[in-house]
Every structure is written in C-alpha cells, then in structure tokens.
Amino acid sequence: MSMELDVFVGNTTIMDMEVYQLWLDGLTVSDAVKVRMDEGALLECEANPEVLTSDTMDQFRTFQMCERLLHSPTKLGSQLLYQIPAQNQIILIERYYEFDSVFAREVLGKKLSKGTKKDLDDTSCKTGITLKSCRRQFDNFKRVFKVVEELKGPLVENIQRHFLLSDTLARDYAAIVFFANSRFETGKRKLQYLSFQDFAFCAGQLISYWTIGAMGAPTVPDSMMEDMDVDLEKEFLNELKDLKVLVNDKDMMDQHKILVCAALRGKIKVYKLMEVNFKNLSRALINLASKLTHTKDVRDLFIDLVEKFIEPCRYDRWTVAEITLFLTHYTNAAHCLGTFRHQMIWDRYMGVIKSCILQMYHE
C-alpha cells in the first residue's frame, strides 16, 4: 500500500515533548510506541505503526544526542549544533532535572556514591520507577552536588545560575545537597511516614536560619563563604548550650511553666496533660538543643524530634492547632523571664524547631 508523506527541510530541531517525557521515564522505543498508540497517536497523525516507530526512534536519538548538553545547561543556549527555541530549551532543562519525590525520599541523606548507585536496582523495584530513570535522577543529584558544594554564595542561587532551574526545583535540589552534606538520619522506621517534601521544608528552614549564611547570622568572613549555605553554623550550635538554664534553673523552669499555663488555660483540650507533662516536653526541646554540638546528634535531629516530642504529643492526641498554640506561647513566655539573657539564640532555635515540628506532625 502506497502512502503519501509531506516532507519539509528546516534547521529547527523538532522535539515532541510528550515523547521526551517517555524518554525521561526510561521507556524503550517499543514501550514508548505502545504508549503513543494507546493515546491515539495513529489517529492523530494519520500514520501507521511503522511510521510511528520510526518517529519515536528519531526523537529518542535526538534526545540522546542532546543529553550531554543537558549535563551543562548553560551550554545549551550557546551551542549551534541544535537549533532549539529558547522556550523549548527551558522545558528540556526543567524536565530533565525534575525528579520523582518517592525516589528522592529513598536516597535522601545517603552519600551520593557508587555504593548508593549500585542499590538503585532495589530502589527501582521498590518505587516502580524504571532503572534508567532512577540512574538519571541519581546522576543529576550527584552532578548538582559536585558543582555547587564548593561554590561561594547562597546555595539556591548557585543552583539556579549553573543549572537554569526554576526557583521551586532549585530549592528542592538545595535540600538534597544539604542532606547529602550533613547526612541527616532519614531512614529509620519511625521516620518513614515523612515525605520528601516534609524533609525539604525542614531543610529550607535550617538553611535559612541555622547555616553560616543564614538570616540573622553574624557577618560571614570570606574564608567561610564557600560553606555558607551547606554547613550549620558552629558558633550558633555552641551557643545553644546556654539554653540549658531554662531546665537547670528550677525557679526559671517553674516560672516558664506558670506563664505558659496561664496563656493556654481554657484554650486547648489537652491542657491538663500539658500541665502534667510540661517539664518533660521542655526538657526534650532544650536537651535536643544542647546536644547539637556533636555531629551524631545533629544527624539524629529528626529522629530525636519524633521520639522526644512528636510521639508523646501524638500519644496524648494533641491536634496541630494545640501544638501550634503551645509552641508559640512556650517560645514567647521565655521573653518574660527576667533573668533569661539568650533571647536572640532562643528565637533563632525555636523558630526552626517549631516550623519543623508542625511540618512533621501528622495527626
């Protein structure tokens, strides 16, 4: 059977973004053709399976040839081999570096090494994501980490400048870089209920308020600029030990409790439980702060929050609204303690802890 085809010649590289997504998902040509047929491509293009297969193969070859440029996105706009419209370049880059949250959750906090990459077979089976896609996503994580880990300046801005990603995606990559550098514990059973976005939110808080380049942190010396958004500020962590006075000084602790109870009386259903457990909850928050000078305790930040604060509140059936009220008044009441002299450190610490707890507390 003969077939008529319209042929044209041009220098603009034609890319079908729906086929591009199939390639990114790690499908083979035959699987991609099947998906396109199921979606009605034959009727839409008035083509037969052979033509659709040929088109899919051609598209896949184009993507594979462009892939090396996507490893260094800033080169894509200056190269002359492929004439790709600017808007298509943005889509190509953004989609290439997008990742599945369930995959990111599996590798979050792990070392981005060959050993972790060898385990991607298991990750693929667990998540249902093709091995090829898992490898692309892992290699992207590793590539971004290697490029930005030693750069000076804000982490998100560096990622955007070198990889041309949207603000949202750059912030997600910042979380991955931050966790890979600090190696926070994320794999324990008690933490499995937390999603990648839960951890990414907490990473954003830590980067914004606890790192060397954080808002409210001291002026950053030039010698420390390269680590300003990657490492937690050691001076701040050391100063957190001063907060121990809130639980070591009995009179101060009693006064703190009186102020919080007065503010919450009649406002929360768990008032009596809170009143009984106030000292235990306060010790949990303060002891966590005082231990953050040790690397292991920093890595255990999230498991400690869950075990020492979130689980006791969940057991007593606190609501999110009740925890919000408690943490707000608990933080504010410290400012009314006449002999407490560490308000700036206190606010910087509790601001992050409160935000993380509320993000991590699932009723």
mmCIF file of C-alpha atoms in Angstrom, residues 3 5-6 15-19 22 33 35-49 51-52 55:
data_model
loop_
_atom_site.group_PDB
_atom_site.id
_atom_site.type_symbol
_atom_site.label_atom_id
_atom_site.label_comp_id
_atom_site.label_asym_id
_atom_site.label_seq_id
_atom_site.Cartn_x
_atom_site.Cartn_y
_atom_site.Cartn_z
ATOM 1 C CA MET A 3 1.468 6.321 1.326
ATOM 2 C CA LEU A 5 4.078 11.981 3.096
ATOM 3 C CA ASP A 6 4.688 15.702 3.280
ATOM 4 C CA MET A 15 11.047 17.813 19.588
ATOM 5 C CA ASP A 16 7.832 16.230 20.768
ATOM 6 C CA MET A 17 7.639 16.970 24.496
ATOM 7 C CA GLU A 18 5.270 14.070 25.144
ATOM 8 C CA VAL A 19 7.809 11.690 23.605
ATOM 9 C CA LEU A 22 8.536 8.920 27.728
ATOM 10 C CA VAL A 33 5.375 3.375 20.761
ATOM 11 C CA VAL A 35 2.004 4.198 24.946
ATOM 12 C CA ARG A 36 1.659 6.573 21.999
ATOM 13 C CA MET A 37 -0.641 4.148 20.195
ATOM 14 C CA ASP A 38 -2.787 3.733 23.319
ATOM 15 C CA GLU A 39 -3.078 7.526 23.494
ATOM 16 C CA GLY A 40 -4.339 7.723 19.911
ATOM 17 C CA ALA A 41 -1.204 8.916 18.084
ATOM 18 C CA LEU A 42 -2.014 6.852 14.998
ATOM 19 C CA LEU A 43 -5.352 8.577 14.510
ATOM 20 C CA GLU A 44 -3.972 11.976 15.379
ATOM 21 C CA CYS A 45 -1.095 11.755 12.901
ATOM 22 C CA GLU A 46 -2.894 9.552 10.358
ATOM 23 C CA ALA A 47 0.142 7.264 10.362
ATOM 24 C CA ASN A 48 0.753 3.522 10.560
ATOM 25 C CA PRO A 49 2.739 1.732 13.309
ATOM 26 C CA VAL A 51 5.915 5.451 10.774
ATOM 27 C CA LEU A 52 5.165 5.964 14.476
ATOM 28 C CA ASP A 55 9.358 8.849 14.503
#
